[in-house]
Amino acid sequence: MNKINLAKEYFEKAIIFYKKKNYQESIRLFETAELYAPESMPLLENLSKAYLSTQQISKAITKLKLMISLEKEGNEIAYKLLFEIFFRLEDYEEIKKLLIKVKGKNKISAELELKARLFYPRFFNSLEESKTVRKHFENEINDMVNNKDVPKLKISETILKPPNFELYFDGHNNFLINKRLTRLYKKIYPELYSVPKSNDYKKSLVTENSKINIGFISEFFTDHSIMKLYQGIIFNINKKLFNVFVFHSDKTKNGNRFKQIMESIVLYDYENIILPKDFYDKIEIIRSKKLDILFYTDVHLSSNLYYLTFVKLARFHITSIGHGDTTGNDKMNFFLSSKYLEKDGYEDRYSEKVLLTKLLPIYYYKPNVSNILDKNQLSKKNIYSCPQSAFKILPDFDIAVKKILEIDQKAVVVFIKDRNEHLNEKLFNRFKKLTPTNINRIKFIDRLKPEEYINHCGSASVLLSPFWVGSGNSFMDSMYYGTPTISKPSSFSRSNWVYAGYKQMKIENPPIAQNIDDYVSIAIELANSKDLYDLKNHYREQANKYLFENIKAIEEIENIFLDILN
């Protein structure tokens, strides 16, 4: 039997095992076939896919790069699969190299090209890398904004994921880049300029007998941090003043909180609307409610709903601290924030008019915990927990971890594993490179259920808030037990949640740091304090008085809505 026939025989057997998901046996047979036909494109493609199915990523990359180097017809799939791998690995450099290689070859779709050019990583190995990538990305966006040949897409067919979410976490001012991105999205989707306008909005002042039509819109009114932030407003806003509509995405996942909001319409007097898939059908349904105010709780989190923000759907559009960054979008009228969150010059960091409450503009329910920790569990020392996603932890925070471990020889620093295993590995390697002698005292624990998470926060001596993105929901939940969170605020509201929470709780001398050394010193002092249990009790009592279920926050928000319309 000649080589071609041998290769075909092994290939066909391998395909049978591949379809049965017996990937190891299929790999053995594909590799045997490769001995006889080392440049067969179907063989290399399927072998690569089998490697991917068994998490042999580096082997898959090698075969796909071989397919490209052969320059044969049919290697489009190699480009596509490589891009998908590098997206998953968040390998910015490889994505850019692949873009250069594919340029002018007509090997990838317009959608994939745009996705690659708009890709922004969530993780950086160093501050230098962060600055370099940011500069390169800004230049890329500027080039695309100024280039008339940018690919065009139809919004009813293809929805691009905007990179604004990732930009939120890298510690930079996003005012200019978000404005440029909104211009770019309009170039990619030119139909956003031509969506039919509607003048069917109330123009009169609110009178004693009229109600304000207000809509709250999110994909995440389910088991998600956004629901925890805004459920209380939806339930408790004064229904004598407001007709409330709650808009859900067709992508909203089922969950206990989704079930709760769907079943509470009689008790709390509002209407649920699950929006359809089609972009223009969404517009028609929202406009049919003749809204005075449309409240976007988290503009950059949902690709499915994001592009609605480019269309006037209500008399006024508002966003807030659910994803606390400016939109750069002239259709977004207001940004609702708090005096406690904003620093001097805040107006220059927003494209929207900023409206300030005194308290945090949320109504946060106190968590329910059935398995309550005892005094001994709440009195443990030397346990430093940073219960945040890996992508929130920028390299400058590593210095604080290193110093804590060096000064407090009993310290154990705990992180919760990210859903993305590659990010866990990258974060661990970053720590190992910086503090190899203490790496055994850095622990990564499995992800936790809600009550487990709260009890984990309670059993920690102190909680460490990353520098550039504050601990929002985690701070609120941690106050069930009162575990102190150490924070180093910045000029951005997104890093000032903990500071704002302490102000609202009326805490004197809260653990707020001015610099890294101050941060480390405060953390070590509290984690070794003989009065730690009493401090937790004090914080817990203040949170019960002023942080959880504070109806004054609702009253402030209602007054702002009334002021907008009057």
XYZ file of C-alpha atoms in Angstrom:
566
model
C 0.000 0.000 0.000
C 1.422 3.393 -0.976
C 1.841 6.333 1.383
C -1.252 8.165 0.189
C -3.504 5.184 0.779
C -1.931 4.502 4.186
C -2.492 8.116 5.195
C -6.101 7.953 4.007
C -6.737 4.726 5.962
C -5.386 6.110 9.231
C -7.119 9.451 8.648
C -10.544 7.852 8.159
C -10.123 5.726 11.292
C -9.050 8.819 13.237
C -12.152 10.711 12.129
C -14.375 7.926 13.493
C -12.731 8.152 16.925
C -12.809 11.960 16.806
C -16.575 11.954 16.213
C -16.954 9.587 19.184
C -14.922 12.122 21.242
C -12.193 9.577 21.831
C -9.642 12.298 21.182
C -6.541 10.477 22.431
C -7.029 7.580 20.021
C -7.874 9.976 17.194
C -4.641 11.882 17.893
C -2.624 8.648 17.742
C -4.134 7.786 14.381
C -3.857 11.346 12.994
C -0.186 11.437 13.988
C 0.403 8.101 12.275
C -1.311 9.380 9.136
C 0.881 12.470 9.285
C 3.971 10.304 8.862
C 2.733 9.460 5.374
C 1.149 12.818 4.434
C 2.880 15.545 6.485
C 1.479 18.414 4.372
C -2.154 17.291 4.106
C -4.323 20.278 5.010
C -7.409 18.276 6.165
C -5.127 16.104 8.284
C -3.328 19.029 9.924
C -6.638 20.796 10.537
C -8.244 17.823 12.281
C -5.115 16.983 14.243
C -5.043 20.583 15.483
C -8.680 20.353 16.551
C -7.998 17.091 18.382
C -5.087 18.732 20.205
C -7.368 21.611 21.193
C -9.975 19.157 22.483
C -7.343 17.703 24.843
C -5.908 21.106 25.865
C -2.631 20.469 24.046
C -2.547 24.100 23.002
C 1.115 24.420 22.042
C 0.917 21.387 19.729
C -2.202 22.809 18.068
C -0.462 26.143 17.518
C 2.528 24.405 15.913
C 0.348 22.512 13.420
C -1.761 25.553 12.565
C 1.329 27.662 11.947
C 2.605 24.863 9.709
C -0.638 25.019 7.707
C -0.148 28.750 7.178
C 3.515 28.374 6.214
C 2.605 25.840 3.495
C 0.607 28.604 1.757
C -1.873 26.153 0.292
C -5.529 26.739 -0.448
C -7.811 26.003 2.461
C -5.601 27.443 5.181
C -8.237 30.016 6.163
C -9.322 27.724 8.984
C -5.767 27.839 10.383
C -5.913 31.624 10.688
C -9.362 31.436 12.287
C -8.376 28.797 14.842
C -5.124 30.575 15.711
C -6.965 33.825 16.361
C -9.428 31.977 18.586
C -6.571 30.381 20.542
C -4.765 33.673 21.042
C -8.006 35.378 22.097
C -8.458 32.689 24.727
C -4.838 32.982 25.885
C -5.149 36.792 25.780
C -1.874 36.890 23.853
C -1.884 40.417 22.479
C 1.516 40.127 20.759
C 0.606 36.970 18.855
C -2.698 38.483 17.743
C -0.905 41.505 16.320
C 1.707 39.323 14.577
C -1.038 37.247 13.015
C -2.833 40.388 11.832
C 0.339 41.499 10.050
C 0.760 38.063 8.453
C -2.831 37.923 7.185
C -2.931 41.502 5.899
C -3.955 41.728 2.243
C -4.472 37.967 1.853
C -8.269 37.898 2.148
C -8.057 34.943 4.530
C -10.333 36.114 7.356
C -13.779 37.674 7.589
C -14.390 41.353 8.249
C -15.802 40.392 11.638
C -12.674 38.478 12.649
C -10.403 41.272 11.437
C -12.278 43.830 13.516
C -12.382 41.534 16.529
C -8.608 41.127 16.340
C -7.934 44.822 15.862
C -10.235 45.730 18.754
C -8.841 43.088 21.096
C -7.538 44.440 24.399
C -6.053 42.093 27.016
C -7.289 41.873 30.579
C -3.937 40.879 32.043
C -0.419 42.298 31.946
C 2.858 40.771 33.065
C 4.385 44.138 33.956
C 3.569 47.835 34.129
C 5.837 48.378 31.127
C 3.815 45.887 29.094
C 0.605 47.611 30.165
C 1.859 51.005 28.974
C 3.197 49.620 25.692
C -0.012 47.761 24.864
C -2.154 50.743 25.793
C -0.165 53.057 23.508
C -0.293 50.559 20.629
C -4.035 50.088 21.093
C -4.709 53.833 21.130
C -2.714 54.230 17.914
C -4.677 51.371 16.343
C -7.989 53.021 17.243
C -6.825 56.374 15.890
C -5.794 54.716 12.625
C -9.167 53.005 12.309
C -11.101 56.187 13.095
C -9.169 58.060 10.401
C -9.271 55.256 7.820
C -12.245 55.340 5.476
C -11.650 51.695 4.501
C -12.549 50.195 7.888
C -14.753 47.110 7.321
C -18.496 47.660 7.698
C -20.920 45.330 9.455
C -24.688 45.051 9.778
C -25.847 45.318 13.338
C -28.696 42.850 12.920
C -26.224 40.222 11.699
C -23.017 40.718 13.696
C -22.464 42.225 17.129
C -18.873 43.077 18.009
C -17.816 42.946 21.628
C -16.632 46.454 22.561
C -13.241 46.562 24.359
C -14.389 49.320 26.765
C -14.918 46.734 29.505
C -11.270 45.632 29.418
C -10.019 49.223 29.220
C -11.864 49.943 32.474
C -9.417 47.817 34.478
C -6.004 49.008 33.297
C -5.686 52.118 35.470
C -5.902 54.785 32.748
C -8.232 57.699 32.081
C -10.632 56.468 29.377
C -12.311 59.766 28.523
C -10.594 60.246 25.143
C -10.346 56.592 24.106
C -14.043 55.977 24.809
C -14.995 59.009 22.720
C -12.856 57.727 19.852
C -14.331 54.257 20.171
C -17.875 55.609 19.854
C -16.830 57.305 16.610
C -15.324 54.039 15.408
C -18.425 51.982 16.203
C -20.470 54.377 14.083
C -18.041 53.822 11.186
C -18.305 50.064 11.563
C -22.107 50.247 11.847
C -23.033 53.252 9.655
C -26.725 52.417 10.072
C -26.468 53.789 13.631
C -26.544 57.215 11.981
C -29.814 56.466 10.206
C -32.007 54.801 12.818
C -35.395 56.555 12.500
C -35.898 59.159 15.192
C -38.870 59.338 17.504
C -40.305 62.490 19.004
C -42.792 60.589 21.122
C -41.411 61.718 24.471
C -43.100 63.838 27.107
C -41.999 67.444 27.101
C -44.106 68.786 29.970
C -42.992 69.174 33.569
C -43.895 66.493 36.071
C -47.037 67.479 37.909
C -48.632 66.209 41.072
C -50.881 63.810 39.160
C -48.429 62.583 36.520
C -45.984 59.730 36.812
C -42.497 59.429 35.403
C -41.930 56.502 33.049
C -38.556 55.027 33.878
C -36.875 51.962 32.439
C -33.971 49.990 33.885
C -32.076 47.957 31.301
C -29.457 45.212 31.722
C -28.514 41.732 30.591
C -27.530 40.962 34.174
C -30.703 41.208 36.245
C -29.988 37.678 37.438
C -27.351 36.035 39.674
C -24.845 38.801 39.015
C -23.275 41.739 40.839
C -25.348 44.200 38.762
C -28.577 42.718 40.087
C -27.297 43.031 43.655
C -26.570 46.728 43.085
C -29.860 47.695 41.451
C -32.495 45.267 42.659
C -33.195 47.461 45.675
C -33.821 50.557 43.545
C -36.180 48.692 41.216
C -38.119 47.253 44.141
C -38.223 50.313 46.387
C -38.442 53.369 44.152
C -41.718 55.192 44.837
C -44.338 53.717 42.519
C -46.669 56.636 43.226
C -44.160 58.775 41.335
C -42.725 56.288 38.843
C -43.998 53.737 36.351
C -41.158 51.228 36.309
C -40.193 49.016 33.363
C -37.419 46.420 33.649
C -35.805 45.452 30.345
C -33.941 42.161 30.115
C -31.785 40.872 27.269
C -32.683 37.732 25.385
C -29.205 36.631 26.582
C -30.061 37.021 30.280
C -29.294 33.769 32.077
C -31.671 32.022 34.420
C -30.865 32.211 38.115
C -32.420 32.610 41.541
C -32.380 36.401 41.333
C -33.809 36.359 37.820
C -36.622 34.176 39.099
C -37.149 36.597 41.977
C -37.386 39.671 39.767
C -39.740 37.884 37.387
C -42.022 36.797 40.247
C -42.063 40.067 42.255
C -44.015 42.249 39.836
C -47.163 42.347 41.954
C -45.359 42.895 45.251
C -43.205 45.747 43.905
C -45.388 47.009 41.039
C -43.253 47.081 37.882
C -43.306 45.493 34.440
C -40.739 43.000 33.097
C -39.928 43.001 29.392
C -37.588 40.443 27.822
C -36.269 42.105 24.698
C -36.119 40.158 21.413
C -32.920 39.302 19.591
C -33.313 41.738 16.696
C -31.765 45.181 17.230
C -34.596 47.110 15.618
C -37.276 45.104 17.423
C -35.576 46.056 20.694
C -35.783 49.706 19.722
C -39.466 49.493 18.849
C -40.410 47.802 22.132
C -38.459 50.224 24.335
C -39.844 53.253 22.499
C -43.376 51.922 22.886
C -43.122 52.570 26.649
C -42.666 56.320 26.040
C -39.942 56.591 28.644
C -38.917 59.786 30.358
C -35.732 58.127 31.646
C -33.859 55.053 30.460
C -31.350 53.909 33.072
C -28.459 51.814 31.717
C -27.040 50.089 34.782
C -23.868 48.766 33.097
C -23.258 50.197 29.641
C -20.084 48.321 28.677
C -20.840 44.896 30.117
C -23.319 43.635 27.529
C -22.450 43.479 23.829
C -26.054 42.464 23.230
C -27.441 45.770 24.551
C -24.480 48.129 24.168
C -25.297 49.514 20.728
C -28.746 50.601 21.866
C -26.957 53.445 23.654
C -26.336 55.051 20.253
C -30.068 55.478 19.650
C -32.371 57.911 21.439
C -34.906 55.690 23.195
C -36.117 57.990 25.965
C -36.228 61.652 26.818
C -33.091 61.207 28.920
C -30.500 58.446 29.135
C -28.599 57.802 32.372
C -25.846 55.426 33.396
C -24.139 54.919 36.720
C -21.582 53.068 38.816
C -22.521 49.520 37.785
C -19.665 49.948 35.344
C -18.311 53.244 36.545
C -16.680 54.709 33.468
C -17.656 57.429 31.067
C -19.261 56.226 27.846
C -17.879 58.896 25.507
C -21.305 58.748 23.860
C -23.243 61.962 23.220
C -26.532 60.062 23.490
C -25.807 59.376 27.177
C -27.029 62.468 29.013
C -26.142 61.821 32.641
C -23.831 59.801 34.878
C -25.168 59.144 38.379
C -22.428 59.018 40.989
C -21.781 60.008 44.616
C -19.942 62.857 46.315
C -18.045 60.188 48.201
C -16.835 58.553 44.981
C -15.641 61.560 43.026
C -12.448 63.576 43.464
C -11.548 67.120 42.387
C -11.813 67.677 38.661
C -14.191 64.752 38.143
C -16.223 66.664 35.556
C -13.295 66.475 33.114
C -13.327 62.663 33.249
C -16.886 62.280 31.954
C -18.564 63.020 28.632
C -21.892 62.997 30.502
C -23.208 65.582 32.954
C -22.432 64.095 36.370
C -25.221 63.995 38.948
C -24.107 63.463 42.534
C -25.925 61.914 45.427
C -24.320 62.089 48.837
C -24.742 58.397 49.609
C -23.784 55.629 47.224
C -26.562 55.589 44.570
C -27.660 52.036 45.389
C -29.988 50.255 47.804
C -28.071 47.167 48.897
C -29.794 44.325 50.678
C -27.973 42.789 53.601
C -26.829 39.296 52.591
C -28.555 36.222 54.013
C -26.156 33.787 55.705
C -27.325 30.562 57.329
C -23.994 29.120 58.488
C -22.740 32.027 60.606
C -19.084 32.135 61.684
C -18.220 32.068 65.392
C -15.854 34.335 67.319
C -12.832 32.087 66.826
C -13.356 32.023 63.071
C -13.715 35.799 63.010
C -10.601 36.385 65.126
C -7.970 34.729 62.936
C -4.840 36.778 62.350
C -2.337 37.074 59.522
C -4.822 36.088 56.791
C -4.836 38.594 53.938
C -7.437 37.922 51.258
C -7.838 39.609 47.887
C -11.105 38.008 46.709
C -11.081 39.630 43.273
C -10.876 38.407 39.684
C -7.312 38.018 38.408
C -7.749 40.686 35.720
C -8.393 43.343 38.397
C -4.942 42.819 39.888
C -2.423 45.019 38.078
C 1.341 44.535 38.492
C 1.843 47.477 40.880
C -0.374 45.657 43.400
C 2.157 42.794 43.427
C 4.616 45.064 45.215
C 2.213 45.412 48.154
C 1.797 41.626 48.339
C 5.573 41.144 48.283
C 6.129 43.629 51.105
C 3.369 42.138 53.260
C 4.936 38.686 52.958
C 8.415 40.021 53.719
C 7.404 42.021 56.803
C 4.762 39.694 58.270
C 6.468 36.309 58.355
C 3.207 34.645 59.407
C 1.212 36.180 56.569
C -0.789 34.082 54.138
C -2.196 35.935 51.119
C -5.239 34.317 49.529
C -6.650 34.746 46.030
C -9.702 33.141 44.455
C -9.132 31.321 41.184
C -10.347 33.090 38.082
C -12.704 31.286 35.711
C -9.964 31.580 33.106
C -7.278 29.081 34.106
C -4.702 30.835 31.920
C -5.096 34.010 33.989
C -4.534 32.049 37.200
C -1.312 30.672 35.768
C -0.162 34.097 34.607
C -0.878 35.703 37.978
C 0.885 32.924 39.871
C 3.939 33.240 37.614
C 4.002 36.995 38.115
C 4.088 36.522 41.890
C 6.657 33.730 41.632
C 8.984 35.934 39.618
C 8.668 38.834 42.077
C 8.817 36.949 45.389
C 10.035 33.377 44.788
C 11.046 32.730 48.396
C 7.525 33.476 49.678
C 5.460 31.939 46.904
C 4.384 29.081 49.181
C 2.464 31.602 51.315
C 0.364 32.776 48.369
C -2.703 30.549 48.077
C -5.218 30.198 45.256
C -8.514 28.692 46.381
C -11.392 27.347 44.312
C -14.299 29.580 43.374
C -16.970 29.936 46.028
C -20.759 29.996 46.235
C -22.288 33.268 47.528
C -22.501 32.254 51.192
C -19.091 30.604 51.064
C -17.682 33.817 49.633
C -19.125 35.940 52.440
C -17.829 33.523 55.078
C -14.425 33.522 53.412
C -14.365 37.318 53.710
C -15.435 37.011 57.348
C -12.688 34.537 58.223
C -9.962 36.710 56.678
C -8.108 39.095 58.973
C -8.183 41.850 56.367
C -9.275 42.199 52.744
C -6.958 43.743 50.168
C -8.590 45.919 47.532
C -6.692 46.228 44.213
C -5.411 49.713 43.499
C -7.182 50.770 40.316
C -10.536 49.017 40.628
C -12.201 49.144 44.013
C -14.042 46.338 45.706
C -17.723 47.154 45.116
C -19.980 44.195 45.790
C -17.230 42.405 47.709
C -16.905 45.335 50.106
C -20.661 45.478 50.613
C -20.892 41.726 51.234
C -17.845 41.715 53.510
C -19.568 44.169 55.836
C -21.918 41.370 56.875
C -19.079 40.467 59.253
C -17.253 43.794 59.151
C -13.877 42.559 57.920
C -11.782 45.676 57.219
C -10.831 46.283 53.590
C -7.582 48.145 52.914
C -7.868 50.546 49.990
C -5.727 53.059 48.123
C -8.093 55.421 46.259
C -7.271 57.243 43.045
C -8.822 60.054 41.029
C -11.157 57.530 39.365
C -14.483 56.709 41.004
C -14.020 53.038 40.150
C -11.257 52.749 42.756
C -13.069 54.716 45.474
C -15.858 52.317 46.462
C -14.262 51.323 49.757
C -13.522 54.928 50.710
C -17.120 55.888 49.873
C -18.472 52.955 51.876
C -16.510 53.952 54.967
C -17.692 57.551 54.630
C -21.296 56.396 54.433
C -20.744 54.149 57.471
C -19.311 57.130 59.413
C -16.084 55.274 60.198
C -13.430 57.382 61.892
C -9.856 56.765 60.708
C -10.784 54.114 58.126
C -8.010 51.910 56.654
C -7.420 54.131 53.634
C -3.843 54.392 52.351
C -2.073 57.200 50.516
C 0.690 55.064 48.968
C 1.925 51.474 48.777
C 4.004 51.596 51.966
C 1.058 53.092 53.844
C -1.187 50.357 52.422
C 1.189 47.622 53.595
C 1.616 49.163 57.045
C -2.136 49.476 57.650
C -2.808 45.928 56.431
C -0.147 44.392 58.689
C -1.229 46.403 61.714
C -4.858 45.329 61.413
C -4.076 41.694 60.518
C -2.090 41.406 63.763
C -4.331 43.515 66.001
C -5.515 42.056 69.300
C -8.660 44.159 68.820
C -9.495 42.753 65.375
C -12.697 41.034 66.495
C -13.974 44.206 68.158
C -13.122 46.239 65.055
C -15.091 43.817 62.872
C -18.062 44.130 65.212
C -17.901 47.913 65.045
C -17.775 47.948 61.251
C -20.622 45.441 61.084
C -22.804 47.582 63.372
C -22.108 50.726 61.333
C -22.896 48.877 58.103
C -26.221 47.720 59.520
C -27.060 51.316 60.432
C -25.886 53.176 57.352
C -24.810 50.893 54.501
C -27.408 48.166 54.066
C -30.958 48.980 52.932
C -30.595 52.729 53.415
C -33.877 54.257 52.259
C -32.280 57.714 52.195
C -30.310 56.601 49.141
C -33.588 55.860 47.331
C -34.936 59.294 48.285
C -31.799 60.993 46.935
C -32.058 59.091 43.656
C -35.769 59.927 43.300
C -35.046 63.619 43.842
C -32.373 63.570 41.154
C -34.763 61.957 38.681
C -37.381 64.605 39.483
C -34.821 67.393 39.100
C -33.809 66.075 35.672
C -37.364 66.312 34.389
C -38.213 69.593 36.037
